[in-house]
CSV table of C-alpha atoms in Angstrom, one decimal:
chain,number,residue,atom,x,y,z
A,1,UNK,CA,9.8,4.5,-20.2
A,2,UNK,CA,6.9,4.8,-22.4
A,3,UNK,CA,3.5,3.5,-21.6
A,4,UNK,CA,2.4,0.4,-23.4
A,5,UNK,CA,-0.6,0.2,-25.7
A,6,UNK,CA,-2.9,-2.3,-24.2
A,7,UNK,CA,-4.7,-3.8,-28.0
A,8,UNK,CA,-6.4,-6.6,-26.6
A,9,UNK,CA,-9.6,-6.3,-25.1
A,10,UNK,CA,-9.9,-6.9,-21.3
A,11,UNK,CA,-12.2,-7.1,-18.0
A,12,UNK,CA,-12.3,-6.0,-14.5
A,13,UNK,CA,-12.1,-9.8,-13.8
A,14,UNK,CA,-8.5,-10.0,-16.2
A,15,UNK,CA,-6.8,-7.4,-13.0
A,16,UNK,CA,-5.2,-9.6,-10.4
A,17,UNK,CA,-3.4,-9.0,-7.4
A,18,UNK,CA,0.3,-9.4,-7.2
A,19,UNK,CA,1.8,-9.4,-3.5
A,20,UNK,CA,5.0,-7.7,-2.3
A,21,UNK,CA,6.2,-8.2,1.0
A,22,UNK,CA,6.7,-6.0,4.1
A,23,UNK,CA,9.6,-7.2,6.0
A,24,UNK,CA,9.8,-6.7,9.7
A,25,UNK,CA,13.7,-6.1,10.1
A,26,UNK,CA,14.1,-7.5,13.3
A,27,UNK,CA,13.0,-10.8,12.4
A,28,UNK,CA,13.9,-11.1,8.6
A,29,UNK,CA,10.6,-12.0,8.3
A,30,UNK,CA,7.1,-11.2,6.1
A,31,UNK,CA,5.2,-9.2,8.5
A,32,UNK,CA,2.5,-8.2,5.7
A,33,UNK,CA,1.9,-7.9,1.9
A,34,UNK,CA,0.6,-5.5,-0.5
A,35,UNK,CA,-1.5,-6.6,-2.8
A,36,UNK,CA,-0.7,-4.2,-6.2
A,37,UNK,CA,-3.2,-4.5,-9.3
A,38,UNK,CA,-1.6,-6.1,-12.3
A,39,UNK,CA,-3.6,-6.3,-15.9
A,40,UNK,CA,-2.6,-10.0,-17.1
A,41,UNK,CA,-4.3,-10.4,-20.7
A,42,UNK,CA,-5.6,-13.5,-22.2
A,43,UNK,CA,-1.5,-14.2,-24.0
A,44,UNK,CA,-0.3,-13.5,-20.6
A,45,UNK,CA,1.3,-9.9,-21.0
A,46,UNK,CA,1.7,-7.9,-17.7
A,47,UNK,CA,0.7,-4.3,-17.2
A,48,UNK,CA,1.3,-1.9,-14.3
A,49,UNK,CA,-1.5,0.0,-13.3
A,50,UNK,CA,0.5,3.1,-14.7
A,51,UNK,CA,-0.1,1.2,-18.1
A,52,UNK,CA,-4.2,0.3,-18.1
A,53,UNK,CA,-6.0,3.0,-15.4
A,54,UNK,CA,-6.4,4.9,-18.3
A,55,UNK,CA,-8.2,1.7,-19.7
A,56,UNK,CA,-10.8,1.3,-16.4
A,57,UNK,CA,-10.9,4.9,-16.1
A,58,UNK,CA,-12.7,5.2,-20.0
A,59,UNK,CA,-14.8,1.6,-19.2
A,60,UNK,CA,-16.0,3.9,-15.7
A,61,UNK,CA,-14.9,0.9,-13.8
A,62,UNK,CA,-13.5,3.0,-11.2
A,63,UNK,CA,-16.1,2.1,-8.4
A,64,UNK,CA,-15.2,-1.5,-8.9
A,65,UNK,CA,-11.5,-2.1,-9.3
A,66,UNK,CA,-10.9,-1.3,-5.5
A,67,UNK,CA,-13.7,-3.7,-4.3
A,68,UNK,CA,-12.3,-6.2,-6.5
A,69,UNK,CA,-9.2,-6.2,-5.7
A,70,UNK,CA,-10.4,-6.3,-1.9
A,71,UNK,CA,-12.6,-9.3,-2.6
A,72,UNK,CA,-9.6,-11.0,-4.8
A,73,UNK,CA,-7.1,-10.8,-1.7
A,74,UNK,CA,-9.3,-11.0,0.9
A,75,UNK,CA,-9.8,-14.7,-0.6
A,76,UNK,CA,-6.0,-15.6,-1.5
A,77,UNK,CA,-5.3,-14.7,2.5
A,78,UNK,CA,-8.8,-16.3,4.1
A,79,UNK,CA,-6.5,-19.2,5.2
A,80,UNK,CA,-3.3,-17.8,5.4
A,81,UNK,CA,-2.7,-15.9,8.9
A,82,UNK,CA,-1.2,-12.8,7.5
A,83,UNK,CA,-1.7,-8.8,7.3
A,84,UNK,CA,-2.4,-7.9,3.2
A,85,UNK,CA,-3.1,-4.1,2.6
A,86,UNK,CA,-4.6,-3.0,-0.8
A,87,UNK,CA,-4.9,0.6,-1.9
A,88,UNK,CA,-7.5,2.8,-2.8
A,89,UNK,CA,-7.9,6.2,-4.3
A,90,UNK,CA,-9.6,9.6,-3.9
A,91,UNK,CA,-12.2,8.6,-5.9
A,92,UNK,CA,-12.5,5.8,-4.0
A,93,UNK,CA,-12.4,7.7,-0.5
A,94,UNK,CA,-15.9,9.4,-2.3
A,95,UNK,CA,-17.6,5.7,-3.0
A,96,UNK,CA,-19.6,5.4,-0.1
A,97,UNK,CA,-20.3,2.1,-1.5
A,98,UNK,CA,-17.1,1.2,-1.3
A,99,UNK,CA,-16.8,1.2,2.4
A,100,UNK,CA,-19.9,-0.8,3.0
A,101,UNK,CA,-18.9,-3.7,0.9
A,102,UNK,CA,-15.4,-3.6,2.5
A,103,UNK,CA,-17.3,-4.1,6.1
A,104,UNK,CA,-19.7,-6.1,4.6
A,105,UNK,CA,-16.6,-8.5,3.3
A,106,UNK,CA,-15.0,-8.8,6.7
A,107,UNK,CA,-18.1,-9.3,9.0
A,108,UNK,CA,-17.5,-13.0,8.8
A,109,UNK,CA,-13.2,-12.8,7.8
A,110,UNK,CA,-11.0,-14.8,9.8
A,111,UNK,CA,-9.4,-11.8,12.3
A,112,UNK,CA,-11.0,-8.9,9.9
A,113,UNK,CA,-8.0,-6.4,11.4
A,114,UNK,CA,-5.5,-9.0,9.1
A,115,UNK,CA,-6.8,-6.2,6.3
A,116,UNK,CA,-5.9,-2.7,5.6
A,117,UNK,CA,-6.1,0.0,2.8
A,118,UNK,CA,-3.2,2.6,1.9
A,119,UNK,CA,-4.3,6.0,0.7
A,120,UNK,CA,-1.2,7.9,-0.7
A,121,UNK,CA,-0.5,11.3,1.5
A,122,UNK,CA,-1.6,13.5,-0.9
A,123,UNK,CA,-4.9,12.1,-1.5
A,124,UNK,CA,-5.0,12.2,2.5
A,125,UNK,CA,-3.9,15.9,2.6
A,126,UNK,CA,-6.2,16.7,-0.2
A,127,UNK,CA,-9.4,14.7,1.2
A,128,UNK,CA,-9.4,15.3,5.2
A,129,UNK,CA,-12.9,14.6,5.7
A,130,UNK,CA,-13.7,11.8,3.5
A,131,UNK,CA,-10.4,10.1,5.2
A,132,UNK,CA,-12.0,10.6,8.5
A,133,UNK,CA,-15.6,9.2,7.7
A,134,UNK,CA,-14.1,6.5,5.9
A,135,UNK,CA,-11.6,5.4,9.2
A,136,UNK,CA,-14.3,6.3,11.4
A,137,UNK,CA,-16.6,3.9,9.1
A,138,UNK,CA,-14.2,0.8,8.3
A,139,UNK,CA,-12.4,0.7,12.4
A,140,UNK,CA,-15.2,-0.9,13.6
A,141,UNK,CA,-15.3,-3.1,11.5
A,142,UNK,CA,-11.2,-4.1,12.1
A,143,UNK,CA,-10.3,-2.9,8.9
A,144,UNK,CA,-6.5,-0.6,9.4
A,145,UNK,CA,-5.7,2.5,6.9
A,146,UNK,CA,-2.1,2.8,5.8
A,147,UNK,CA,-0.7,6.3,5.1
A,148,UNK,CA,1.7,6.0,1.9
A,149,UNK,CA,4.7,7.9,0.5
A,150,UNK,CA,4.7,10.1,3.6
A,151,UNK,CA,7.1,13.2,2.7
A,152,UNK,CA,6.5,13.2,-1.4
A,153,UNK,CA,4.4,16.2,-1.3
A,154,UNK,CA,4.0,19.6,1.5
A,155,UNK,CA,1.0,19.4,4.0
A,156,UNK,CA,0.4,19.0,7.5
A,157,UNK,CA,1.7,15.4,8.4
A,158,UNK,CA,1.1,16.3,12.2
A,159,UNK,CA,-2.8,16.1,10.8
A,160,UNK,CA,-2.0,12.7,9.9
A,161,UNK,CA,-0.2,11.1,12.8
A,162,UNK,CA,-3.3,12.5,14.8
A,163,UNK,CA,-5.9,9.9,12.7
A,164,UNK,CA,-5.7,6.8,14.1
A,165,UNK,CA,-3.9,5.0,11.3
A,166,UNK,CA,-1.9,1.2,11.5
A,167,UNK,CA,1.0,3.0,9.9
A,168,UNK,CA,3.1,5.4,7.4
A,169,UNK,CA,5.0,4.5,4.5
A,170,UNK,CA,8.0,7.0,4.4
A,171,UNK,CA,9.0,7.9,0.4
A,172,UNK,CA,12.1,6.5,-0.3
A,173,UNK,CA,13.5,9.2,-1.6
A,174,UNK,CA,13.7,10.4,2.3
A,175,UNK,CA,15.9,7.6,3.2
A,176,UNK,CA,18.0,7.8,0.0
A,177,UNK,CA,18.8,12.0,0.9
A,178,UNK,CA,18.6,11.3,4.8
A,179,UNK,CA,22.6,11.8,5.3
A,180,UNK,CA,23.1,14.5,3.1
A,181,UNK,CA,20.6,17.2,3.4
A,182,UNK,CA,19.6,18.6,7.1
A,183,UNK,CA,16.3,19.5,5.5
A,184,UNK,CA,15.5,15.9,5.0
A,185,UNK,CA,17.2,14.5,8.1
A,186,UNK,CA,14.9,16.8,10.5
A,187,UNK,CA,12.0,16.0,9.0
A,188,UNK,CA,12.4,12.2,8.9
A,189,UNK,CA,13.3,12.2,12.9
A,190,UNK,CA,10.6,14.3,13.5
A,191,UNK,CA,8.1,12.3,11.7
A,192,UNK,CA,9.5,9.1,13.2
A,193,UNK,CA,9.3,10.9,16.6
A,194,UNK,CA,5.7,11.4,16.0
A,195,UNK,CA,5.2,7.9,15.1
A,196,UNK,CA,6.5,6.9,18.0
A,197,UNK,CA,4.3,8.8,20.5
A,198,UNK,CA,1.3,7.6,18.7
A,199,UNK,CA,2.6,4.1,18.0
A,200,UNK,CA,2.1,4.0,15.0
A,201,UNK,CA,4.3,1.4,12.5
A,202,UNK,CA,6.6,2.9,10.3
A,203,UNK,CA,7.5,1.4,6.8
A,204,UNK,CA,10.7,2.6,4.5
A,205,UNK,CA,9.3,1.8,1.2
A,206,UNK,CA,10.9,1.8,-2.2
A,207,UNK,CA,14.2,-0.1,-0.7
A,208,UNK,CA,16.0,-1.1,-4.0
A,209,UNK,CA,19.1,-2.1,-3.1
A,210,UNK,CA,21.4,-2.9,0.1
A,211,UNK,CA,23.2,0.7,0.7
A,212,UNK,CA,19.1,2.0,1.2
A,213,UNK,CA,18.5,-0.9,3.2
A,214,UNK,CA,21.6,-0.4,5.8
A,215,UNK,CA,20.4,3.2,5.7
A,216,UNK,CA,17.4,2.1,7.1
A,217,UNK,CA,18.7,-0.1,9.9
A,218,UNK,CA,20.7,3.1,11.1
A,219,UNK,CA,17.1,4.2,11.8
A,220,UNK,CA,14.7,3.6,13.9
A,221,UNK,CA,12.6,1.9,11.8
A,222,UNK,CA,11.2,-1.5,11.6
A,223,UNK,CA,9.9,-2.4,8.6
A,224,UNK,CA,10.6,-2.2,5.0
A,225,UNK,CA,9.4,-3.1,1.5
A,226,UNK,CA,10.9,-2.9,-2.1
A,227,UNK,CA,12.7,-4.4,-4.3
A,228,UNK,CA,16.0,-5.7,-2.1
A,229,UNK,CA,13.4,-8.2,-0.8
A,230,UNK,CA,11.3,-9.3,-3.7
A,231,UNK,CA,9.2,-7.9,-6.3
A,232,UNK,CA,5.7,-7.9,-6.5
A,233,UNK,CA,5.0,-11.6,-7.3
A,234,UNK,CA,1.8,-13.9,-8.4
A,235,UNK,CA,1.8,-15.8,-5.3
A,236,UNK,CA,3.3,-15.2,-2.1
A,237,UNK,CA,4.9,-18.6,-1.5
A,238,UNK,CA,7.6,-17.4,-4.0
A,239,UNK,CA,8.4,-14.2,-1.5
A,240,UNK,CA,11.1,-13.2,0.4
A,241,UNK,CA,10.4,-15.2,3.6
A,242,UNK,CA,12.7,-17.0,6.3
């Protein structure tokens, strides 16, 4: 699909978050959101963040879009007693501002460990050290990391599971190829086998349709997000929730 041309003029203030749920499968219930950035311009088109970072990245307002998008959430769930997870990037992992104005944000947040960042595996992988000092930094404070689309890219995911993180998103692509190739099959248990001894939550992401998600039940698994559920919506009283 081709990328959209964005012609209007925008601001940091015109990206909002959108929530989609994470389901706890036991329960058929919303155990937490993620809150994904979405460009709404002033006649109400919607962009991905595929579709504008290009945009923010040319404006150099990089160092802001994560902190506003933490602010922005961190205000639609002050009164709602729910996990919300936002995600950040390497750049951001580098923005030592960043990390005091997240801890600054939650000094005085109702139960500050309702909030959590994802950092996708590679940027993990690729940034060791600047993932440490930031956990190390934002624990403290209550604030969770999320490990995302675990298994999209080679590294040392025993490195990982060994940082104390909230959780791992497994690629879906894992669950999609877990009966057919070995390959994929040992790696998933093993993973999962990891998680386990450090108890950490696992999360099958990018669940589509009802054949993934009874794949996923088969599994030890507890959680899962995608489309099956919901899409990423304006406000979460519209979400998949029993």
């Amino acid at each position: 699909m081709p990328i959209r041309e964005i012609s209007e003029d925008f601001s940091i203030d015109d990206i909002v978050p959108y929530f989609q749920p994470i389901v706890d499968l036991n329960s058929q219930g919303v155990w937490r959101y993620e809150c994904l950035a979405r460009l709404i311009t002033h006649n109400d088109k919607t962009f991905l963040p595929s579709e504008f970072l290009y945009l923010i990245e040319r404006e150099q307002h990089v160092k802001t879009l994560a902190a506003s998008m933490f602010l922005q959430s961190a205000s639609y769930f002050h009164d709602l007693n729910i996990p919300w997870n936002i995600n950040i990037s390497a750049q951001d992992l580098h923005n030592e501002s960043l990390i005091h104005s997240l801890i600054a944000e939650l000094a005085d947040y109702p139960n500050p460990r309702r909030a959590s960042i994802e950092v996708s595996a590679s940027t993990a992988l690729d940034n060791p050290k600047q993932l440490r000092a930031f956990i190390d930094k934002g624990m403290h404070s209550g604030l969770g990391v999320f490990i995302d689309n675990v298994g999209s890219c080679p590294g040392n995911i025993k490195a990982l599971m060994n940082l104390p993180v909230r959780g791992i998103k497994i690629a879906g692509g894992l669950i999609k190829h877990y009966q057919q190739q070995d390959a994929v099959r040992e790696y998933v248990d093993h993973l999962l086998m990891l998680c386990e001894h450090q108890g950490i939550a696992v999360i099958a992401e990018h669940i589509e349709n009802e054949e993934l998600l009874n794949d996923v039940k088969r599994l030890p698994i507890k959680y899962a997000q995608g489309y099956v559920f919901s899409p990423p919506v304006a406000h979460v009283a519209n979400a998949y929730q029993h």
